[in-house]
């Protein structure tokens, strides 16, 4: 199992595939935080609007970073 994870992580991917994986990971972590927090305390620490807003903010940052990378002169 450990070898399969290593092979998956070391694969050559395009930029948008890496971005999609990181966006999905962030969303899953935030949803798990919300669910686990609710299970143990019966209090919602994050609303769905907050989760979506943080994810969209992360998408904007990733796109801005990619645009900045593309505008840098190639060496």
C-alpha positions as protocol buffer text, in pm:
chain_id: "A"
residue {
  index: 1
  type: UNK
  ca { x: 0 y: 0 z: 0 }
}
residue {
  index: 2
  type: UNK
  ca { x: 280 y: 241 z: 88 }
}
residue {
  index: 3
  type: UNK
  ca { x: 440 y: 184 z: -253 }
}
residue {
  index: 4
  type: UNK
  ca { x: 111 y: 259 z: -436 }
}
residue {
  index: 5
  type: UNK
  ca { x: 79 y: 591 z: -253 }
}
residue {
  index: 6
  type: UNK
  ca { x: 440 y: 681 z: -335 }
}
residue {
  index: 7
  type: UNK
  ca { x: 388 y: 591 z: -703 }
}
residue {
  index: 8
  type: UNK
  ca { x: 71 y: 804 z: -715 }
}
residue {
  index: 9
  type: UNK
  ca { x: 242 y: 1104 z: -553 }
}
residue {
  index: 10
  type: UNK
  ca { x: 548 y: 1084 z: -778 }
}
residue {
  index: 11
  type: UNK
  ca { x: 355 y: 1066 z: -1107 }
}
residue {
  index: 12
  type: UNK
  ca { x: 410 y: 1338 z: -1364 }
}
residue {
  index: 13
  type: UNK
  ca { x: 96 y: 1553 z: -1380 }
}
residue {
  index: 14
  type: UNK
  ca { x: -20 y: 1869 z: -1547 }
}
residue {
  index: 15
  type: UNK
  ca { x: -68 y: 2186 z: -1342 }
}
residue {
  index: 16
  type: UNK
  ca { x: -447 y: 2168 z: -1335 }
}
residue {
  index: 17
  type: UNK
  ca { x: -438 y: 1810 z: -1208 }
}
residue {
  index: 18
  type: UNK
  ca { x: -218 y: 1908 z: -914 }
}
residue {
  index: 19
  type: UNK
  ca { x: -441 y: 2207 z: -846 }
}
residue {
  index: 20
  type: UNK
  ca { x: -752 y: 1989 z: -853 }
}
residue {
  index: 21
  type: UNK
  ca { x: -600 y: 1743 z: -608 }
}
residue {
  index: 22
  type: UNK
  ca { x: -502 y: 2019 z: -367 }
}
residue {
  index: 23
  type: UNK
  ca { x: -842 y: 2192 z: -391 }
}
residue {
  index: 24
  type: UNK
  ca { x: -1025 y: 1864 z: -330 }
}
residue {
  index: 25
  type: UNK
  ca { x: -795 y: 1786 z: -37 }
}
residue {
  index: 26
  type: UNK
  ca { x: -861 y: 2126 z: 121 }
}
residue {
  index: 27
  type: UNK
  ca { x: -1237 y: 2083 z: 79 }
}
residue {
  index: 28
  type: UNK
  ca { x: -1233 y: 1732 z: 231 }
}
residue {
  index: 29
  type: UNK
  ca { x: -1023 y: 1847 z: 528 }
}
residue {
  index: 30
  type: UNK
  ca { x: -1260 y: 2138 z: 599 }
}
residue {
  index: 31
  type: UNK
  ca { x: -1568 y: 1914 z: 575 }
}
residue {
  index: 32
  type: UNK
  ca { x: -1406 y: 1656 z: 804 }
}
residue {
  index: 33
  type: UNK
  ca { x: -1321 y: 1932 z: 1052 }
}
residue {
  index: 34
  type: UNK
  ca { x: -1684 y: 2043 z: 1048 }
}
residue {
  index: 35
  type: UNK
  ca { x: -1820 y: 1691 z: 1091 }
}
residue {
  index: 36
  type: UNK
  ca { x: -1576 y: 1578 z: 1360 }
}
residue {
  index: 37
  type: UNK
  ca { x: -1623 y: 1902 z: 1552 }
}
residue {
  index: 38
  type: UNK
  ca { x: -2000 y: 1859 z: 1541 }
}
residue {
  index: 39
  type: UNK
  ca { x: -1983 y: 1494 z: 1650 }
}
residue {
  index: 40
  type: UNK
  ca { x: -1777 y: 1573 z: 1959 }
}
residue {
  index: 41
  type: UNK
  ca { x: -1916 y: 1912 z: 2065 }
}
residue {
  index: 42
  type: UNK
  ca { x: -2251 y: 1950 z: 1886 }
}
residue {
  index: 43
  type: UNK
  ca { x: -2130 y: 2290 z: 1770 }
}
residue {
  index: 44
  type: UNK
  ca { x: -2064 y: 2379 z: 1405 }
}
residue {
  index: 45
  type: UNK
  ca { x: -1728 y: 2551 z: 1397 }
}
residue {
  index: 46
  type: UNK
  ca { x: -1747 y: 2611 z: 1021 }
}
residue {
  index: 47
  type: UNK
  ca { x: -2055 y: 2694 z: 817 }
}
residue {
  index: 48
  type: UNK
  ca { x: -2095 y: 2568 z: 462 }
}
residue {
  index: 49
  type: UNK
  ca { x: -2059 y: 2923 z: 339 }
}
residue {
  index: 50
  type: UNK
  ca { x: -1722 y: 2953 z: 512 }
}
residue {
  index: 51
  type: UNK
  ca { x: -1602 y: 2622 z: 367 }
}
residue {
  index: 52
  type: UNK
  ca { x: -1701 y: 2725 z: 15 }
}
residue {
  index: 53
  type: UNK
  ca { x: -1556 y: 3075 z: 58 }
}
residue {
  index: 54
  type: UNK
  ca { x: -1220 y: 2943 z: 179 }
}
residue {
  index: 55
  type: UNK
  ca { x: -1209 y: 2693 z: -107 }
}
residue {
  index: 56
  type: UNK
  ca { x: -1290 y: 2961 z: -366 }
}
residue {
  index: 57
  type: UNK
  ca { x: -1032 y: 3195 z: -212 }
}
residue {
  index: 58
  type: UNK
  ca { x: -775 y: 2916 z: -244 }
}
residue {
  index: 59
  type: UNK
  ca { x: -873 y: 2867 z: -611 }
}
residue {
  index: 60
  type: UNK
  ca { x: -821 y: 3240 z: -676 }
}
residue {
  index: 61
  type: UNK
  ca { x: -479 y: 3227 z: -509 }
}
residue {
  index: 62
  type: UNK
  ca { x: -377 y: 2922 z: -717 }
}
residue {
  index: 63
  type: UNK
  ca { x: -489 y: 3085 z: -1042 }
}
residue {
  index: 64
  type: UNK
  ca { x: -312 y: 3409 z: -954 }
}
residue {
  index: 65
  type: UNK
  ca { x: 6 y: 3221 z: -873 }
}
residue {
  index: 66
  type: UNK
  ca { x: -14 y: 3032 z: -1204 }
}
residue {
  index: 67
  type: UNK
  ca { x: -65 y: 3353 z: -1402 }
}
residue {
  index: 68
  type: UNK
  ca { x: 233 y: 3507 z: -1222 }
}
residue {
  index: 69
  type: UNK
  ca { x: 446 y: 3199 z: -1303 }
}
residue {
  index: 70
  type: UNK
  ca { x: 352 y: 3215 z: -1671 }
}
residue {
  index: 71
  type: UNK
  ca { x: 450 y: 3584 z: -1692 }
}
residue {
  index: 72
  type: UNK
  ca { x: 797 y: 3526 z: -1549 }
}
residue {
  index: 73
  type: UNK
  ca { x: 1071 y: 3516 z: -1812 }
}
residue {
  index: 74
  type: UNK
  ca { x: 1196 y: 3165 z: -1892 }
}
residue {
  index: 75
  type: UNK
  ca { x: 1559 y: 3087 z: -1823 }
}
